[in-house]
Every structure is written in C-alpha cells, then in structure tokens.
Amino acid sequence: MFQHYLITAWRNIIKNGLFSGINIFGLAVGFMSCILIMLFVRDETGYDTWIKDSDRVARLHSAYTMPGRPPFLTVRSAGRMMEAIRDYASNEVESGMRLIQWGLTVQQNGEAFPEEMTMVDGSFFDVLDLPFAHGDRSSSFNKPFDLVITEKMANKYFGRTDVIGETLTLCCAAEEPTVMAITGVLKDLPQATHLNVNLLIYLQPALFANNSSVLDTWTSVNVYTYFKLKPTTTIEQLQSRINYWANNESPFVQTIANDIGAMQAGSKVTDVMQHKLMALTDLHLHARKDAGNMGDLSPMGDYKMIVMFVIVASLILLIACINFMNLATARASQRAREVGMRKVLGASRAQVAMQFLSEAVALVLISLLFSLVAVEAFLPLYNELLNRELSLQLFSDPQLLLTLLTGSIIVGIGAGLYPALFLSRFMPAHILTASKGGESRGSTTLRTALVVFQFATSIILVICTVVVYGQTLYANTIDVGYQSDNKLILNVGAANGNLQSLKQELLNLPEVSSVVFSSEAPTQDNENNRQFTLIPQSADANTSEGDAAPIQQILNYYSTDYGFFEAYKITPIAGRVFDEQYGTDKAVQQPDGDNNVGTASVILNESAVRRLGMSNPQTAIGRTLESGIFDNGMHRLHIIGVIPDIYFRSIKFDIRPSVYLLREDHFRAANISFNTNDSPALTSKIEQIWKANVPMQPIHLQFLSEMMAAQYSDDVTTAKMFSTFSLLAIIVACLGLYGLAAFTAERRTKEIGIRKVMGAQISDIVKLLIWQFSKPVLIANIIAWPIAAYAMLSWLQEFPYRLEAIWLLPICVATGLLSLLIAWATVGGNAAKVAKNKPVHALRHE
Amino acid sequence: MLKLHNLSKYFQTDEVETVALNNVNIEIAQGEFVAIMGPSGCGKSTLLNIIGMLDNPSEGQYHFMDDEVAGYSESQLAIIRKQHIGFIFQNFNLIDELTVEENIELALLYHNIPASERKQRVEKVMDKVGIAHRAKHRPGQLSGGQQQRVAVARAVVGDQAMILADEPTGNLDSAHGQEVMEMLKALNAEGTTIVMVTHSPAHADYARRTINLFDGHVVTENVRAA
Ligand SMILES: Nc1ncnc2c1ncn2[C@@H]1O[C@H](COP(=O)(O)OP(=O)(O)OP(=O)(O)O)[C@@H](O)[C@H]1O
Ligand SMILES: [Mg+2]
C-alpha cells in the first residue's frame, strides 16, 4: 500500500510540472532560509557553551543610576569587587577572577606587532577552564609575568606550538619592555566565545600601584570580573547575596549616604548602583543591554536581530507552506474525478487522505534536498556577509540531520493536512455527476484569506526593509557638524615624547596641510567624565543671571590642540576657539603639594551650556568652571567659546554635553588634513616618518571617512540580510500567486469561454481576473500598513537621529503600488493567455 | 444573412490531420429555421462553431451580413458575435458560480446596457421561459430541463438576429425537448434566424430546411413546403 502511495506521489509530482515546480522552489527557499538562519542562531546561542562548567560561570556587570543623571552602564566592574564578593559569599562562590584587556606590542626579531594582551588573576583557569595544548593550569601562573599563549600566537612568533620555556618581549606594561616566559600553550579557542584571548599574563597588582583607578577602587570600572559558582548554587542565589551585601555591608552604604542628593531617605544602595550577574553563556547575546557604550571584550551579538531573523525565516517557510495548501486545494477540481473514482472503487477517506499526505511529504523531502544544495552553494557568501565560519556538517552531526528530517516531515504534514482532508472529503456521486469541480465557496474564501496573509507578510517585510535601508542611508548623510573629508587619523599614543618632531616632519610633506593633536578623533568614544562646577556670578554683576548656588554637573571632556576646530571647519557660535597668541588657554598640571589653583580656558558645546543652566551661548562667555581635572588640586577654567553640537561620537549615541580642554598629556590622536588624491603614496610616506620617529611600535593610521563608515557596517549587514530574506519571501509569495492565477485561469476556462460567447472581450476577461487577484492584495495592504508602521516607528525610536515618521507614508504607498504591480504582472500574463484563446477551446475543455 | 463558400476545416492533432469540414457551401437567409443533421463526428458542431464565429475556418470564405469574416481576428469576431448571435449548447454551458439570473444577465453584461434595463429584460425573459421562480438558484441546483431553459433565456435575452443551437434537446426527455422546440419556433415566428443541430428527426421537422452532413460534406438539403 505504502509503495502504491509513493508511486502515485512520484507520478503526480512529475505530471504536474507547474504545481511541483512552484512548491519545490518555494519550500526549498524556505528551508534554505531556515537552515541558514538556524546555523547562524546555533552559532550565536552556542557562545561559550563549550567551556567546561560554563553553566556555573557568571560575570559581574555594573550600572550606576543616580537620579538626575543619565544611567551609566558597563559590563566591567570595579577592581575591588571580586575579592569582596568572593570572600563575603564564600558559600556560593567557588572562585573569582579579574581580567584586564590591554593593547600592547610584542617585539620580536627587531619588529613590532600590536597585540591585545589579557592580564588575569592567577585563578583564571579555575573559573574558565580552557583546554591546554602544552602545559596545564597548575603550572601556568606561578611567578610574575608568567605568560600563557594560544597555539596561533605560538605559531606566529615561533613557527611551532611546543614553546614552553621560550620568552616574548612585550612593550610596555612597565616603563621598560618586559621579557615574559611562556608557561603554557592553549588550544586555539573556537570562534564562538566572547573572550578575546591571545596572550594571557599573570596580573601583577604592583603594575597598577600608581594608578588606583584600575585595581584599588570601589567605583572606577576597569576590570572584567568573573565568578565560578559552587555546584549547588544558582546565579539568582548569589545575586541576592550580592544585593544584600551592597545594601548592608558594602562600603557603598557609607559613601552614598554621604552623597547629598543621590540618596533620598529610606532608599537603598541598589536603587542607585547595581552589581548584576550575567551567566557566561548569555554574555554574547545579552551583554549588549548592560554594556552602555563601552562595549565588551569582543563584538557583541544582537539578540533582537536574531529574533527578527528567526521570524523572517519562519515566515518564508510559512509562505511556502501556504503556497502548497493553496495550490493543492485550487487544483482540487483537477483531481476530484480521480478521488471520486478511487472512492467508487473502495478507497476509504483515510486512505485517500493518506495518499495526499504522502504526496505532500514526498514533495517536502525533495525540497529539503534542493535546499541543502542551495545552502552549500550560498554558505561562502553568507559567511562573508556575517564574517563567520559557519558550515553544514550533516553527516557528522546526526542531531542536525534529525532536526532537519523531523522538521521537514512536520512541515509536510502541516502543509499537506488541510488539502488532504479537503480533497478526501468529496462524495463520489457529487464529483462524478455534477458538471462542476466540487469547489465550494468556503475553500475559495480560505484561499483568499491565505493569499491576503502571504501578501500582508511580504508587504510588511518590504516596508521594514525599505525603512531599515532608509535609516542606514540617512545615517550616512547626516551632517555630523564637522568636515570629515581628506583626513587621516594617526594614533600617537605610543609616540609619547616625539609628538612635536613627528608633527614637524608630517607638516614637511607637501600633501599635508595641517596636523593637530587631540585626545580622540571624531567617531572615537571616551569616558573622560569629571565633575565641573559653574562658579556663581558675583552678586554685583549687572546681569539677571546671577545665580545663588554653584551648579555642579558631571560632564564629558575632550582635549584638543590649537587649530583643531579650524581643521574640522567648526566655527564657534560665541566667543573664540583656542589660540596660542593669548598664551592662557593651555591646561597644565600644577606641581604636587602646591595649593595654588591652576587656570586654563575651556570651550563648551551648546548642550553643555544648557546642562549648566545658562540660557544662551553668549552669556556663557566669561563665566568660570572649576574642576579637578588633574588628580591633584583644582583648576579654574574660563569659558572662552561655545561651539555647535557636533556628532563627535557615532550618531548612534546622543550628543552629550561636552567640555573641550587643551591638555597636552591626553593627546592620543594626530588629525592630519591632506590635499592629494594619491592617498597610497601619502600613507606610505607617513609610515616611513613613523618608523623613523617611533621605532619598534606598529603604526595605526586610518582614514576618517573609513572610521565613519565602520560605525554603520553592522547596520549595513543587518540591512543586507533583511533585504535578501524579504526579497526571498516576496519571490515565494509571488510564485504562489502565479500558480494560483494559472490554476484559477484554468479552472475558469469554461466560464471564460462562456463569457466570451456572451460577448466579453479580451480586455474584459483580463480585467476580471486581475481584479479577482487585486482584491486580496489591496486588503493585504490595508492590514500590512499599520502593522509595519507601528513596528518601524518603535524600531526607529532607538536612534537618536532618525528618519522622519512622515516618510513611512510614501514608503507604504509605494510598497502598496509595487505589490499591486507585481500581482498584476504575475496574473496578467496568464489572464491574457486564457482570454486570447478561441472560445471553442474553452468550451470543449469539459 | 450568411453564405459559406468552399469552406473547409482541418484539425491537426499530433500526426493525423482530421478533415472535419470539406468544401462546404451553404447559404442561409434572414428569418430561416435550419436544422443540421448527420451521424456523430460528421462535423456538425464544427460547422456551427464556425458559423457562430467561435472558431476560424481553415479554408474558404464566410460572408456574414455585409462582411467577409473568414480572416477576422478573435477580437474582431467577438464584436460581430455579440451583436448578432446567441448560442444554446447541448451541455448548457452555464457558469456554476453564478445564479440563474446572473447567468442570463451575462448576455447583456458586455453590451453597454444600463443595469436597470438589464434587470428588466432578464425578468421578462425569465417569465417567458418559466424559470422566474428559480432566479436565485445556481445551475447545479436545477434539473436538466430547467438548465436548458436558462440557456435558452440567455440566448434570447440579447435580441440577436440569429440563434445557434447545438443539440439543444440532447440532454432532455421528450416532454422537455418539445417545450424547447416550441420556444424556438415561437422565436422564429418573431423573425429570429435559427440554426440548430439535432439528431431527432421529429425536432428537425420544426425547421423549414434540413441540411444533412456526412463526413464533412453536405449531402442533401431538404426544403419542406411551408
Ligand atoms: N479540437 C479538435 N481537435 C481535433 N479534432 C477535432 C476537434 N474538434 C473536432 N474534431 C474532430 O472533427 C470531427 C468533427 O467533430 P464534430 O464535433 O464537429 O462532430 P459532430 O458532428 O458534432 O459529432 P457529435 O454528433 O458526436 O457531436 C470529429 O472527427 C472530431 O474528432
Ligand atoms: Mg457535436
């Protein structure tokens, strides 16, 4: 019996070329999308699960939510937290560990290589038990500067992996380059980890003795803190211990109680300061919501994006399934006679249904085969887009194979059940005697509803794609407020003493028109936050703005050299910018022990003027701020100018109130303006100058335009993925409509013939058919517009700078017209073909 | 009214060529009632389809009213068709999805007639053929005789000058068949030209002239005395 089902199934698939073709293509595209997305999701959700005891490891994140200030979020924590929590919650914590990421330079054979170094507590491997290739965790960190490296690093520097006992010279954790002995070699980490581990150094607290903000601090957040929990403890239990400690036993109780304004009577430490654990295996996908704008050890995943793509892929598969249901029932009249005859000959309804189900499952399995081929074909492209190394290893991965097989059988049954029930329902007499195909009104209505659903889904996807793309394009065209053309950014952090000679040599290049230093270049972020106090205006001043109490605000500050604003064509809206001629602008550290207050000039942006409670830029000029910008003592800072709000950081972030100082010890970036089209020649000249001035340090040189583009590269990837998958959805939906139109036209041949005999012209017939298929598309638009608009308006909320909501209207209308056009193009050809036939053909069709 | 001269029709199927009509010469005057008879497969339906401009001849001339229509395209034919010709088929050819009323109205739908007038005419013709009480039913819910009456109503509602009927009584019992023939006779009396294919000599007797076809040829033409 089963064999009979298979044979009929196969014959029917072969016989009905159009039906099978549309369904196999649609289902294959659906499966392909689902498999591709699944591979990506599996990779994203599998981050760090391979680490031993990963379910027992958690990281401590910090959030400061002082009333009246924007919340400060970070996945880092303060240096003293690890020990404090480990010792306090000794029943819950098995071990704890801190990690500091530090970009240093490896010096080897007279060459310099930039590397990300990871300094870790000796307990690192107790918490994160990474597999060793050579050596083991007990022999690794025993003396200062013990170094554990990965196989990749070993191969890079030694050409082999068995390198225990060798040394590497690193510059410069201390004043001088340090020679470090390799005590262990780690197996290369899989790509699926949030860790960015190449070189692990046994953390030496002495290194940071002079910089209390790294380790010896309760508030500065510069380390990553991990705990391994006892097997009997849950993260929630440890979290509640931490909260209890913070509210009752921690030093924060005292400091916050002293901080006037931050605490109202009766509130707790955890109201303004949270130390939150997050499971190791959640870090990749969920750390983003805790990360503020400081980022993580490695690029973070985006949970929302994953959810979005899972939805899109499922929709494509669903649309393909609907195609199957629609076409199978539309075709019912074709097969009604067959069903009737089978029943007359003794088949039960169940047997007939079974036959149709096996046809559906067979079709789905064939589609699965095609989709696997397609996945293999498109994986390289997909990997390139996502920057991954995903692969489909069906045979070495029985679980995946099983998932795919059961998944497709479920899809087959899901898509085939309704048609099977529908087709097997016919009473034989009804089919064999009546002249019509046994089509009831109900099934046509359901089919129309499904077409409406398909089109509504596709239209929503198109609108979303257009908005996502639009926002990305828009982001690229925003006026950031400065001139970014023809700028190179050279990282001069390693050039400490040589800045002036470097600058001079760069200026000697004919292509270079200016070189100015700054703490950050545009697009680079920082967290230089200080408290600034606006000194009240003296009461006798002839101004209405005399304020009684000093205004204190935490503001972010940048350091820029003379000529910085000129180079970026930023003109002050009040006052002036830094000018060497005045001789008073520079901020210099006062000698230790000197109680004199230093003076310097500052420039504010408009937001800072507002934040400090001044009504307009003009009134700010001449006022004075006070701040301890150097750790010893205070500076009085005269406001000499106000500049417009420029997007110094990525436009993804709001413009923050900022203060610009001229503080040379903070200079890290050289902003080079050039005037040549031959940029390769220029960059190689700059490289030579760098090599001559700063030997043994790698060069970091980038075009500002590229740095700006890099800010949007994630969005561009998302937009590309989104548009590709929505395009697929639309193609599959249109194919379904095409098939439906073809079958409907065929089913209605007789009707069309009669209409023509009655005098209908080709155009009447085409209109009739097109209108039949335009109705569902129009309804789909009415359903889709509000849903898409709502979804996109809330998505856009995330961007401080976003597409105007009004744009949604033309996008919706255009998409609606497009959907109609596509439907007409799909249906029109069929309709015209049928309408052109001579009526005799139609009438003989019976 | 119409004149066929040396008209032939071939059907090319796969390898064999079927000659359905071979050098047919027929002339039909306005107001005539003509019956076409002959054994199955001799080409009656083919002839009627060509007269009705549902199909093109392969060879020969077809003069209809003042035009030579043999070479006309489908859309040109459609215009003449809808102005002058009504059809009744053996298998009724009603549209299953439409009601009786709507099926009849279809014959007026493509003629630029206002809806109110269409409704009037449809009601009138339904009364005439005695199907008014079934106006809202679908063809599937009617008996064969009732369906044929609907088909007749549809053919006459447009007031065309000529009605072509292909075995209009083939699916009916003799009583119902008689009824349809009486309807056709009455129409002819009012001046409508009628061309009818039939296997029943009794029904052929209603016609004033009978054309006998055999294997695509006209073999005899009998004209009965009035
Ligand atoms: N579309 C077609 N393709 C091929 N052959 C055709 C086609 N239409 C008719 N024929 C052939 O032409 C010949 C005449 O057919 P036609 O339908 O005119 O016969 P008929 O006289 O109406 O027969 P009946 O009395 O059975 O209705 C037959 O041999 C038939 O097989
Ligand atoms: Mg016939």
PDB file of N, CA and C and ligand atoms in Angstrom, chain B residues 44-46 90 166-167 197 199, ligand 2:
ATOM      1  N   LYS B  44     -20.885  18.467 -37.488  1.00  0.00           N
ATOM      2  CA  LYS B  44     -21.995  19.391 -37.233  1.00  0.00           C
ATOM      3  C   LYS B  44     -21.572  20.506 -36.266  1.00  0.00           C
ATOM      4  N   SER B  45     -21.015  20.078 -35.163  1.00  0.00           N
ATOM      5  CA  SER B  45     -20.632  21.085 -34.158  1.00  0.00           C
ATOM      6  C   SER B  45     -19.579  22.028 -34.723  1.00  0.00           C
ATOM      7  N   THR B  46     -18.668  21.432 -35.499  1.00  0.00           N
ATOM      8  CA  THR B  46     -17.617  22.256 -36.082  1.00  0.00           C
ATOM      9  C   THR B  46     -18.222  23.325 -36.977  1.00  0.00           C
ATOM     10  N   GLN B  90     -25.641  22.044 -26.110  1.00  0.00           N
ATOM     11  CA  GLN B  90     -26.175  20.772 -25.627  1.00  0.00           C
ATOM     12  C   GLN B  90     -25.932  20.621 -24.121  1.00  0.00           C
ATOM     13  N   ASP B 166     -26.819  23.965 -30.581  1.00  0.00           N
ATOM     14  CA  ASP B 166     -26.123  22.693 -30.822  1.00  0.00           C
ATOM     15  C   ASP B 166     -26.769  21.628 -29.947  1.00  0.00           C
ATOM     16  N   GLU B 167     -27.573  20.822 -30.556  1.00  0.00           N
ATOM     17  CA  GLU B 167     -28.312  19.772 -29.854  1.00  0.00           C
ATOM     18  C   GLU B 167     -28.984  20.317 -28.602  1.00  0.00           C
ATOM     19  N   VAL B 197     -28.553  22.143 -34.591  1.00  0.00           N
ATOM     20  CA  VAL B 197     -28.055  20.792 -34.842  1.00  0.00           C
ATOM     21  C   VAL B 197     -28.923  19.841 -34.039  1.00  0.00           C
ATOM     22  N   HIS B 199     -30.236  15.411 -33.586  1.00  0.00           N
ATOM     23  CA  HIS B 199     -30.244  14.019 -34.020  1.00  0.00           C
ATOM     24  C   HIS B 199     -31.686  13.530 -34.183  1.00  0.00           C
TER      25      HIS B 199
HETATM   26 MG    MG C   2     -21.393  17.834 -31.799  1.00  0.00          MG
END
